[in-house]
Amino acid sequence: MSGDTVHRDADETNRAGAGTAAARWRRRGLVLAVLVACLALFFRGPVLSGFTRFHGDSYDGLIEIAILEHWHAVIAKGATWNLTGWFYPYADTLGYNDTNIVPGLFYAVARMAGSDPFIATLLAHVAMKTIGFLGMAALLRRGLGIALPFALLGAALFATANASLLHIYHAQLLAVGLIPWLMLLAIQGVRAGLEDRRRALIANGAGFGVLFGLTALNAFYQIWFFSLFLLAFVPIALIVAGPVWRRRLWSAARRHWPILAAIAAVAALALIPFLMVYLPKLAEGARHPFAQAVRPHLPTLSTYVNVGQGNLVWGRLLGPMSGGEQRFGFPIGLLVLTIVAGAWAIRHRREARLMLAAAMALILLVLMVTRWTGNAILWEYLYPVIPGASGVRVISRILLFMLIPMIAMAMLFLQRWRAGPVTITLLCAFLLAEQVQLQAPLMIDRAEQLEMLASAGPPPAECDSFFVVLARQPFTAQEPEAEQVVRMWGYSDGRDLMLRYRHNVDAMLLAAYYDRPTIIGFSTFNPRDWAFYGPDFSDYPHRIRTYVAAHGLTRVCGLDRREPRPWFPLAP
C-alpha cells in the first residue's frame, strides 16, 4: 500500500468522523430547540406576567413550596431530612405528604444561588419538565427505536400535556416525568440480559432499582400507577410474546440469576427511605376510605375526554363538563390515534407484540378503575386487595400516567403509517395544538406572598413554636381566589376551604421559611389529634390550648395580623 493511499484513507476516515460528529451536534441542537420551545409554551404564563404570577394557588401550591423549602433547610442548613417544621412536636412529619425530594434538590440549588422561594419553585418545575421531556425522547428513540422526528414529537406532546398544565397546582404530579426513565431502564435491562451483556444488565437493572426507590419516595401516585400498569402489562406481554420469546427470557433469567438477585437487593435497599417515611403513617391509619374519598374521584366515561374548557381545540366544542379532578381527559385526536394504533397492532401482532401488550394493559386499567353507570365499579373490589391502593385517593390522575404508553403507541404507528408527508405534518401539528391549555392556574401572586412573609416576620426569639390565627390582612381579600379554586376543583364552599387551609398553610410556609416549628399545618393526612379548623371560631383558642397541654409544650406563640402586636404569647 502506497503512502498516498494511506493518507487518502485517513482523510476519508477523518471526514466521515467529522460528518458523524457534525450530525450528532445537529441532532443535539434540534433536541435542545424543541425542548426550549416546549418549556416556553408550558411556562409562558409566569414569563408573560413578568414573573409576578406563578402556577398554583395559596392552598396546595403553598404547601408544595413549604415542602421544597424544607429541602433547602436540609441541604443548606443540615436540618433533619424526615422532620418538617409543622405538626410540632410530632416526629417523622415528612410522611404526612409527598416528599417532593427530586424537585427539592433543584429548588435548594436555586435558593442557595439567591432566588426567592417562588422563582426557585418555578426553576424546580422547569427542571422536572426537562427531565420528563428528555426521558420521553430517550424512551421513544433508544428504547423503542422510533425515528428522531417522531421521538421529539412524542416528547413534546408529553411535556406540554393539557392535563399537566391544568393540574399544575398539584405540582407533585410532575413526578410523572421520571416514569419514562424507569421504562427505558427496564427495556434496556431486558435487552442486555437477552444479549448476555452483563455490565449493561447490571447498570440498567441497578439504575432501575435506585430510580424506582427515589420515585416512590418523591411522590407516591405516579410510582403506584406505574406499578399497577406493570402488574397488568408483564403477564400480558409474556402471553403475547409467544413460546419462543418466553423460553429466551427464562433461559436468560437462569443464566443471570446472581445479577438479578443483586439487582433485587439494590432495589430493596433503595426503598428503605420510602418505607421509613410512610410505614409509620400507615401504622397511624393513614388510609383513604373508599366510599367517602375514593369513589367520587374515579374516572367516568366523560373523564376520558374532559380536557377542560380552556383547551385550545376541544374546550368549547365539548361544552362544560365536571371540574376538579375529572379534568384529566385525553385530547380526542391523540385518543383516536391511540385506538387506531391498537387496532393496527392487533392486525400486525407478530411485529407489534409490545404495542399490543401495552394496548391490552391500558384497556385492562380502564376496565378496572372506571366508574360505570350505577354500582358497576370493579375498583371497589380490587381496592382492598391491591397493595398501596388505600393511599391513592384520586384515581383519575392515572390518566396522566396513561399518556406515556398512549404516546408511545401513537408514535410507533405514525412511523409505520404510509401516508404522505403533508398528511403526517398536518396531523402532527394538530396533535400539538390540541394539547394547548389556555386556563392555567396562575394564582400565586409573588408580591403578595413575599409581603406576607416579610410583614409577619419571624416568630419572636422567646417562641419555641407557634400557631396562626391570621397571617394576612384583611381576611376577606382572599375570598376571590378561594372562589376561583372552588370552581376549578369542584369544591363545595369557598369559605370552608379558607377556614380549613388558609391559616394552616401560611403557618407551614412561615415555619419553613423562618426555620421555626409550628404546631398546626394541613396535609394529605393529619395527626390524630389535629383540631385546627376555623381560626375565627370561638373555640379555636381552646383547641390550641388542649393540644399544647396534651403535648407538654411551653413558650408557644400565636400570630394574628389584626392585632396591634401581631405576635403574642399563648396564655395558660
PDB file of N, CA, C and O in Angstrom, residues 295-355:
ATOM      1  N   ARG A 295     -64.315   6.769  45.782  1.00  0.00           N
ATOM      2  CA  ARG A 295     -65.371   6.636  44.781  1.00  0.00           C
ATOM      3  C   ARG A 295     -65.634   7.941  44.011  1.00  0.00           C
ATOM      4  O   ARG A 295     -65.739   7.924  42.775  1.00  0.00           O
ATOM      5  N   PRO A 296     -65.726   9.109  44.696  1.00  0.00           N
ATOM      6  CA  PRO A 296     -66.015  10.343  43.943  1.00  0.00           C
ATOM      7  C   PRO A 296     -64.938  10.740  42.952  1.00  0.00           C
ATOM      8  O   PRO A 296     -65.195  11.542  42.048  1.00  0.00           O
ATOM      9  N   HIS A 297     -63.722  10.198  43.105  1.00  0.00           N
ATOM     10  CA  HIS A 297     -62.612  10.600  42.249  1.00  0.00           C
ATOM     11  C   HIS A 297     -62.212   9.515  41.260  1.00  0.00           C
ATOM     12  O   HIS A 297     -61.129   9.587  40.668  1.00  0.00           O
ATOM     13  N   LEU A 298     -63.075   8.512  41.068  1.00  0.00           N
ATOM     14  CA  LEU A 298     -62.838   7.549  39.995  1.00  0.00           C
ATOM     15  C   LEU A 298     -63.231   8.184  38.665  1.00  0.00           C
ATOM     16  O   LEU A 298     -64.195   8.940  38.593  1.00  0.00           O
ATOM     17  N   PRO A 299     -62.510   7.878  37.605  1.00  0.00           N
ATOM     18  CA  PRO A 299     -62.888   8.452  36.300  1.00  0.00           C
ATOM     19  C   PRO A 299     -64.195   7.862  35.789  1.00  0.00           C
ATOM     20  O   PRO A 299     -64.457   6.663  35.962  1.00  0.00           O
ATOM     21  N   THR A 300     -65.034   8.694  35.195  1.00  0.00           N
ATOM     22  CA  THR A 300     -66.221   8.240  34.483  1.00  0.00           C
ATOM     23  C   THR A 300     -65.901   8.217  32.991  1.00  0.00           C
ATOM     24  O   THR A 300     -64.798   8.611  32.568  1.00  0.00           O
ATOM     25  N   LEU A 301     -66.853   7.796  32.177  1.00  0.00           N
ATOM     26  CA  LEU A 301     -66.611   7.770  30.735  1.00  0.00           C
ATOM     27  C   LEU A 301     -66.289   9.164  30.198  1.00  0.00           C
ATOM     28  O   LEU A 301     -65.428   9.329  29.325  1.00  0.00           O
ATOM     29  N   SER A 302     -66.972  10.179  30.735  1.00  0.00           N
ATOM     30  CA  SER A 302     -66.725  11.537  30.254  1.00  0.00           C
ATOM     31  C   SER A 302     -65.350  12.053  30.655  1.00  0.00           C
ATOM     32  O   SER A 302     -64.794  12.934  29.995  1.00  0.00           O
ATOM     33  N   THR A 303     -64.769  11.490  31.719  1.00  0.00           N
ATOM     34  CA  THR A 303     -63.448  11.936  32.164  1.00  0.00           C
ATOM     35  C   THR A 303     -62.401  11.750  31.067  1.00  0.00           C
ATOM     36  O   THR A 303     -61.479  12.558  30.929  1.00  0.00           O
ATOM     37  N   TYR A 304     -62.561  10.710  30.257  1.00  0.00           N
ATOM     38  CA  TYR A 304     -61.536  10.375  29.267  1.00  0.00           C
ATOM     39  C   TYR A 304     -61.438  11.405  28.142  1.00  0.00           C
ATOM     40  O   TYR A 304     -60.447  11.410  27.399  1.00  0.00           O
ATOM     41  N   VAL A 305     -62.444  12.263  28.004  1.00  0.00           N
ATOM     42  CA  VAL A 305     -62.362  13.329  27.002  1.00  0.00           C
ATOM     43  C   VAL A 305     -62.515  14.712  27.639  1.00  0.00           C
ATOM     44  O   VAL A 305     -62.605  15.717  26.920  1.00  0.00           O
ATOM     45  N   ASN A 306     -62.518  14.774  28.960  1.00  0.00           N
ATOM     46  CA  ASN A 306     -62.685  16.044  29.665  1.00  0.00           C
ATOM     47  C   ASN A 306     -61.342  16.753  29.742  1.00  0.00           C
ATOM     48  O   ASN A 306     -60.532  16.499  30.637  1.00  0.00           O
ATOM     49  N   VAL A 307     -61.099  17.652  28.816  1.00  0.00           N
ATOM     50  CA  VAL A 307     -59.821  18.366  28.740  1.00  0.00           C
ATOM     51  C   VAL A 307     -59.922  19.774  29.315  1.00  0.00           C
ATOM     52  O   VAL A 307     -58.958  20.545  29.230  1.00  0.00           O
ATOM     53  N   GLY A 308     -61.085  20.111  29.915  1.00  0.00           N
ATOM     54  CA  GLY A 308     -61.258  21.446  30.473  1.00  0.00           C
ATOM     55  C   GLY A 308     -61.690  22.441  29.415  1.00  0.00           C
ATOM     56  O   GLY A 308     -61.357  22.313  28.237  1.00  0.00           O
ATOM     57  N   GLN A 309     -62.411  23.460  29.840  1.00  0.00           N
ATOM     58  CA  GLN A 309     -62.954  24.424  28.892  1.00  0.00           C
ATOM     59  C   GLN A 309     -61.890  25.331  28.284  1.00  0.00           C
ATOM     60  O   GLN A 309     -62.154  26.022  27.299  1.00  0.00           O
ATOM     61  N   GLY A 310     -60.693  25.330  28.857  1.00  0.00           N
ATOM     62  CA  GLY A 310     -59.633  26.169  28.315  1.00  0.00           C
ATOM     63  C   GLY A 310     -58.798  25.508  27.242  1.00  0.00           C
ATOM     64  O   GLY A 310     -57.857  26.121  26.723  1.00  0.00           O
ATOM     65  N   ASN A 311     -59.121  24.259  26.876  1.00  0.00           N
ATOM     66  CA  ASN A 311     -58.348  23.598  25.825  1.00  0.00           C
ATOM     67  C   ASN A 311     -58.544  24.318  24.501  1.00  0.00           C
ATOM     68  O   ASN A 311     -59.665  24.646  24.110  1.00  0.00           O
ATOM     69  N   LEU A 312     -57.443  24.572  23.797  1.00  0.00           N
ATOM     70  CA  LEU A 312     -57.467  25.375  22.576  1.00  0.00           C
ATOM     71  C   LEU A 312     -58.392  24.796  21.508  1.00  0.00           C
ATOM     72  O   LEU A 312     -59.136  25.534  20.857  1.00  0.00           O
ATOM     73  N   VAL A 313     -58.388  23.472  21.326  1.00  0.00           N
ATOM     74  CA  VAL A 313     -59.147  22.842  20.240  1.00  0.00           C
ATOM     75  C   VAL A 313     -60.510  22.346  20.708  1.00  0.00           C
ATOM     76  O   VAL A 313     -61.526  22.578  20.054  1.00  0.00           O
ATOM     77  N   TRP A 314     -60.548  21.671  21.867  1.00  0.00           N
ATOM     78  CA  TRP A 314     -61.749  20.942  22.266  1.00  0.00           C
ATOM     79  C   TRP A 314     -62.537  21.606  23.385  1.00  0.00           C
ATOM     80  O   TRP A 314     -63.663  21.176  23.668  1.00  0.00           O
ATOM     81  N   GLY A 315     -61.986  22.620  24.034  1.00  0.00           N
ATOM     82  CA  GLY A 315     -62.630  23.189  25.212  1.00  0.00           C
ATOM     83  C   GLY A 315     -64.067  23.620  24.991  1.00  0.00           C
ATOM     84  O   GLY A 315     -64.985  23.215  25.710  1.00  0.00           O
ATOM     85  N   ARG A 316     -64.310  24.425  23.976  1.00  0.00           N
ATOM     86  CA  ARG A 316     -65.664  24.937  23.726  1.00  0.00           C
ATOM     87  C   ARG A 316     -66.525  23.939  22.961  1.00  0.00           C
ATOM     88  O   ARG A 316     -67.745  23.904  23.143  1.00  0.00           O
ATOM     89  N   LEU A 317     -65.904  23.124  22.129  1.00  0.00           N
ATOM     90  CA  LEU A 317     -66.678  22.172  21.341  1.00  0.00           C
ATOM     91  C   LEU A 317     -67.342  21.116  22.213  1.00  0.00           C
ATOM     92  O   LEU A 317     -68.467  20.688  21.946  1.00  0.00           O
ATOM     93  N   LEU A 318     -66.650  20.676  23.262  1.00  0.00           N
ATOM     94  CA  LEU A 318     -67.197  19.647  24.139  1.00  0.00           C
ATOM     95  C   LEU A 318     -68.175  20.219  25.150  1.00  0.00           C
ATOM     96  O   LEU A 318     -68.952  19.477  25.746  1.00  0.00           O
ATOM     97  N   GLY A 319     -68.123  21.533  25.379  1.00  0.00           N
ATOM     98  CA  GLY A 319     -69.036  22.142  26.336  1.00  0.00           C
ATOM     99  C   GLY A 319     -68.590  21.905  27.761  1.00  0.00           C
ATOM    100  O   GLY A 319     -67.596  21.221  28.033  1.00  0.00           O
ATOM    101  N   PRO A 320     -69.320  22.464  28.723  1.00  0.00           N
ATOM    102  CA  PRO A 320     -68.941  22.320  30.128  1.00  0.00           C
ATOM    103  C   PRO A 320     -69.075  20.881  30.619  1.00  0.00           C
ATOM    104  O   PRO A 320     -70.040  20.191  30.308  1.00  0.00           O
ATOM    105  N   MET A 321     -68.085  20.419  31.341  1.00  0.00           N
ATOM    106  CA  MET A 321     -68.113  19.100  31.969  1.00  0.00           C
ATOM    107  C   MET A 321     -67.773  19.280  33.439  1.00  0.00           C
ATOM    108  O   MET A 321     -67.627  20.398  33.926  1.00  0.00           O
ATOM    109  N   SER A 322     -67.624  18.170  34.135  1.00  0.00           N
ATOM    110  CA  SER A 322     -67.251  18.237  35.548  1.00  0.00           C
ATOM    111  C   SER A 322     -65.906  18.920  35.694  1.00  0.00           C
ATOM    112  O   SER A 322     -65.041  18.826  34.819  1.00  0.00           O
ATOM    113  N   GLY A 323     -65.722  19.612  36.808  1.00  0.00           N
ATOM    114  CA  GLY A 323     -64.459  20.289  37.059  1.00  0.00           C
ATOM    115  C   GLY A 323     -63.550  19.451  37.943  1.00  0.00           C
ATOM    116  O   GLY A 323     -63.675  18.237  38.037  1.00  0.00           O
ATOM    117  N   GLY A 324     -62.639  20.140  38.607  1.00  0.00           N
ATOM    118  CA  GLY A 324     -61.770  19.493  39.582  1.00  0.00           C
ATOM    119  C   GLY A 324     -60.949  18.362  39.008  1.00  0.00           C
ATOM    120  O   GLY A 324     -60.352  18.453  37.936  1.00  0.00           O
ATOM    121  N   GLU A 325     -60.954  17.253  39.733  1.00  0.00           N
ATOM    122  CA  GLU A 325     -60.082  16.129  39.415  1.00  0.00           C
ATOM    123  C   GLU A 325     -60.609  15.264  38.277  1.00  0.00           C
ATOM    124  O   GLU A 325     -60.016  14.240  37.965  1.00  0.00           O
ATOM    125  N   GLN A 326     -61.718  15.648  37.646  1.00  0.00           N
ATOM    126  CA  GLN A 326     -62.216  14.904  36.488  1.00  0.00           C
ATOM    127  C   GLN A 326     -61.659  15.452  35.175  1.00  0.00           C
ATOM    128  O   GLN A 326     -61.948  14.910  34.110  1.00  0.00           O
ATOM    129  N   ARG A 327     -60.847  16.504  35.233  1.00  0.00           N
ATOM    130  CA  ARG A 327     -60.340  17.123  34.007  1.00  0.00           C
ATOM    131  C   ARG A 327     -58.966  16.577  33.615  1.00  0.00           C
ATOM    132  O   ARG A 327     -58.031  17.314  33.352  1.00  0.00           O
ATOM    133  N   PHE A 328     -58.849  15.259  33.568  1.00  0.00           N
ATOM    134  CA  PHE A 328     -57.602  14.617  33.159  1.00  0.00           C
ATOM    135  C   PHE A 328     -57.733  13.965  31.787  1.00  0.00           C
ATOM    136  O   PHE A 328     -56.935  13.113  31.418  1.00  0.00           O
ATOM    137  N   GLY A 329     -58.754  14.365  31.012  1.00  0.00           N
ATOM    138  CA  GLY A 329     -59.054  13.692  29.764  1.00  0.00           C
ATOM    139  C   GLY A 329     -57.981  13.840  28.702  1.00  0.00           C
ATOM    140  O   GLY A 329     -57.102  14.708  28.766  1.00  0.00           O
ATOM    141  N   PHE A 330     -58.086  12.971  27.702  1.00  0.00           N
ATOM    142  CA  PHE A 330     -57.145  12.978  26.581  1.00  0.00           C
ATOM    143  C   PHE A 330     -57.721  13.809  25.440  1.00  0.00           C
ATOM    144  O   PHE A 330     -58.905  13.692  25.118  1.00  0.00           O
ATOM    145  N   PRO A 331     -56.916  14.637  24.786  1.00  0.00           N
ATOM    146  CA  PRO A 331     -57.379  15.277  23.555  1.00  0.00           C
ATOM    147  C   PRO A 331     -57.843  14.218  22.562  1.00  0.00           C
ATOM    148  O   PRO A 331     -57.209  13.163  22.416  1.00  0.00           O
ATOM    149  N   ILE A 332     -58.938  14.489  21.876  1.00  0.00           N
ATOM    150  CA  ILE A 332     -59.592  13.457  21.076  1.00  0.00           C
ATOM    151  C   ILE A 332     -58.699  12.951  19.942  1.00  0.00           C
ATOM    152  O   ILE A 332     -58.708  11.755  19.612  1.00  0.00           O
ATOM    153  N   GLY A 333     -57.909  13.839  19.352  1.00  0.00           N
ATOM    154  CA  GLY A 333     -57.026  13.398  18.277  1.00  0.00           C
ATOM    155  C   GLY A 333     -56.049  12.335  18.744  1.00  0.00           C
ATOM    156  O   GLY A 333     -55.869  11.298  18.081  1.00  0.00           O
ATOM    157  N   LEU A 334     -55.396  12.560  19.880  1.00  0.00           N
ATOM    158  CA  LEU A 334     -54.455  11.578  20.422  1.00  0.00           C
ATOM    159  C   LEU A 334     -55.180  10.303  20.820  1.00  0.00           C
ATOM    160  O   LEU A 334     -54.670   9.189  20.605  1.00  0.00           O
ATOM    161  N   LEU A 335     -56.364  10.438  21.394  1.00  0.00           N
ATOM    162  CA  LEU A 335     -57.132   9.267  21.814  1.00  0.00           C
ATOM    163  C   LEU A 335     -57.494   8.403  20.608  1.00  0.00           C
ATOM    164  O   LEU A 335     -57.319   7.169  20.634  1.00  0.00           O
ATOM    165  N   VAL A 336     -57.983   9.040  19.539  1.00  0.00           N
ATOM    166  CA  VAL A 336     -58.349   8.287  18.338  1.00  0.00           C
ATOM    167  C   VAL A 336     -57.117   7.641  17.710  1.00  0.00           C
ATOM    168  O   VAL A 336     -57.160   6.470  17.285  1.00  0.00           O
ATOM    169  N   LEU A 337     -56.016   8.383  17.652  1.00  0.00           N
ATOM    170  CA  LEU A 337     -54.797   7.832  17.069  1.00  0.00           C
ATOM    171  C   LEU A 337     -54.304   6.623  17.870  1.00  0.00           C
ATOM    172  O   LEU A 337     -53.824   5.641  17.288  1.00  0.00           O
ATOM    173  N   THR A 338     -54.430   6.664  19.191  1.00  0.00           N
ATOM    174  CA  THR A 338     -54.025   5.533  20.023  1.00  0.00           C
ATOM    175  C   THR A 338     -54.912   4.322  19.748  1.00  0.00           C
ATOM    176  O   THR A 338     -54.421   3.185  19.680  1.00  0.00           O
ATOM    177  N   ILE A 339     -56.213   4.547  19.612  1.00  0.00           N
ATOM    178  CA  ILE A 339     -57.129   3.443  19.299  1.00  0.00           C
ATOM    179  C   ILE A 339     -56.793   2.831  17.947  1.00  0.00           C
ATOM    180  O   ILE A 339     -56.759   1.603  17.779  1.00  0.00           O
ATOM    181  N   VAL A 340     -56.510   3.682  16.958  1.00  0.00           N
ATOM    182  CA  VAL A 340     -56.110   3.191  15.629  1.00  0.00           C
ATOM    183  C   VAL A 340     -54.815   2.386  15.734  1.00  0.00           C
ATOM    184  O   VAL A 340     -54.670   1.320  15.113  1.00  0.00           O
ATOM    185  N   ALA A 341     -53.871   2.874  16.542  1.00  0.00           N
ATOM    186  CA  ALA A 341     -52.604   2.157  16.726  1.00  0.00           C
ATOM    187  C   ALA A 341     -52.841   0.793  17.365  1.00  0.00           C
ATOM    188  O   ALA A 341     -52.208  -0.201  16.990  1.00  0.00           O
ATOM    189  N   GLY A 342     -53.759   0.738  18.345  1.00  0.00           N
ATOM    190  CA  GLY A 342     -54.080  -0.538  18.960  1.00  0.00           C
ATOM    191  C   GLY A 342     -54.699  -1.513  17.968  1.00  0.00           C
ATOM    192  O   GLY A 342     -54.364  -2.716  17.962  1.00  0.00           O
ATOM    193  N   ALA A 343     -55.608  -1.000  17.116  1.00  0.00           N
ATOM    194  CA  ALA A 343     -56.207  -1.857  16.091  1.00  0.00           C
ATOM    195  C   ALA A 343     -55.152  -2.344  15.101  1.00  0.00           C
ATOM    196  O   ALA A 343     -55.165  -3.510  14.661  1.00  0.00           O
ATOM    197  N   TRP A 344     -54.227  -1.461  14.730  1.00  0.00           N
ATOM    198  CA  TRP A 344     -53.128  -1.849  13.835  1.00  0.00           C
ATOM    199  C   TRP A 344     -52.279  -2.944  14.478  1.00  0.00           C
ATOM    200  O   TRP A 344     -51.860  -3.896  13.808  1.00  0.00           O
ATOM    201  N   ALA A 345     -52.032  -2.814  15.794  1.00  0.00           N
ATOM    202  CA  ALA A 345     -51.214  -3.810  16.498  1.00  0.00           C
ATOM    203  C   ALA A 345     -51.887  -5.177  16.516  1.00  0.00           C
ATOM    204  O   ALA A 345     -51.211  -6.208  16.455  1.00  0.00           O
ATOM    205  N   ILE A 346     -53.216  -5.197  16.588  1.00  0.00           N
ATOM    206  CA  ILE A 346     -53.928  -6.475  16.550  1.00  0.00           C
ATOM    207  C   ILE A 346     -53.729  -7.154  15.192  1.00  0.00           C
ATOM    208  O   ILE A 346     -53.479  -8.368  15.106  1.00  0.00           O
ATOM    209  N   ARG A 347     -53.825  -6.370  14.114  1.00  0.00           N
ATOM    210  CA  ARG A 347     -53.658  -6.925  12.769  1.00  0.00           C
ATOM    211  C   ARG A 347     -52.220  -7.371  12.508  1.00  0.00           C
ATOM    212  O   ARG A 347     -51.974  -8.300  11.747  1.00  0.00           O
ATOM    213  N   HIS A 348     -51.247  -6.675  13.117  1.00  0.00           N
ATOM    214  CA  HIS A 348     -49.832  -6.960  12.871  1.00  0.00           C
ATOM    215  C   HIS A 348     -49.158  -7.415  14.175  1.00  0.00           C
ATOM    216  O   HIS A 348     -48.064  -6.959  14.514  1.00  0.00           O
ATOM    217  N   ARG A 349     -49.829  -8.315  14.886  1.00  0.00           N
ATOM    218  CA  ARG A 349     -49.359  -8.650  16.237  1.00  0.00           C
ATOM    219  C   ARG A 349     -47.992  -9.340  16.251  1.00  0.00           C
ATOM    220  O   ARG A 349     -47.282  -9.268  17.247  1.00  0.00           O
ATOM    221  N   ARG A 350     -47.593  -9.985  15.163  1.00  0.00           N
ATOM    222  CA  ARG A 350     -46.287 -10.641  15.167  1.00  0.00           C
ATOM    223  C   ARG A 350     -45.149  -9.626  15.177  1.00  0.00           C
ATOM    224  O   ARG A 350     -44.074  -9.903  15.716  1.00  0.00           O
ATOM    225  N   GLU A 351     -45.360  -8.470  14.579  1.00  0.00           N
ATOM    226  CA  GLU A 351     -44.315  -7.452  14.546  1.00  0.00           C
ATOM    227  C   GLU A 351     -44.579  -6.315  15.529  1.00  0.00           C
ATOM    228  O   GLU A 351     -43.784  -5.377  15.620  1.00  0.00           O
ATOM    229  N   ALA A 352     -45.688  -6.373  16.256  1.00  0.00           N
ATOM    230  CA  ALA A 352     -46.041  -5.296  17.190  1.00  0.00           C
ATOM    231  C   ALA A 352     -46.487  -5.870  18.531  1.00  0.00           C
ATOM    232  O   ALA A 352     -47.474  -5.429  19.114  1.00  0.00           O
ATOM    233  N   ARG A 353     -45.747  -6.865  19.008  1.00  0.00           N
ATOM    234  CA  ARG A 353     -46.138  -7.530  20.255  1.00  0.00           C
ATOM    235  C   ARG A 353     -46.142  -6.559  21.432  1.00  0.00           C
ATOM    236  O   ARG A 353     -47.043  -6.574  22.275  1.00  0.00           O
ATOM    237  N   LEU A 354     -45.120  -5.712  21.506  1.00  0.00           N
ATOM    238  CA  LEU A 354     -45.014  -4.782  22.636  1.00  0.00           C
ATOM    239  C   LEU A 354     -46.165  -3.785  22.617  1.00  0.00           C
ATOM    240  O   LEU A 354     -46.758  -3.475  23.659  1.00  0.00           O
ATOM    241  N   MET A 355     -46.509  -3.273  21.424  1.00  0.00           N
ATOM    242  CA  MET A 355     -47.609  -2.325  21.304  1.00  0.00           C
ATOM    243  C   MET A 355     -48.935  -2.999  21.667  1.00  0.00           C
ATOM    244  O   MET A 355     -49.772  -2.408  22.353  1.00  0.00           O
TER     245      MET A 355
END
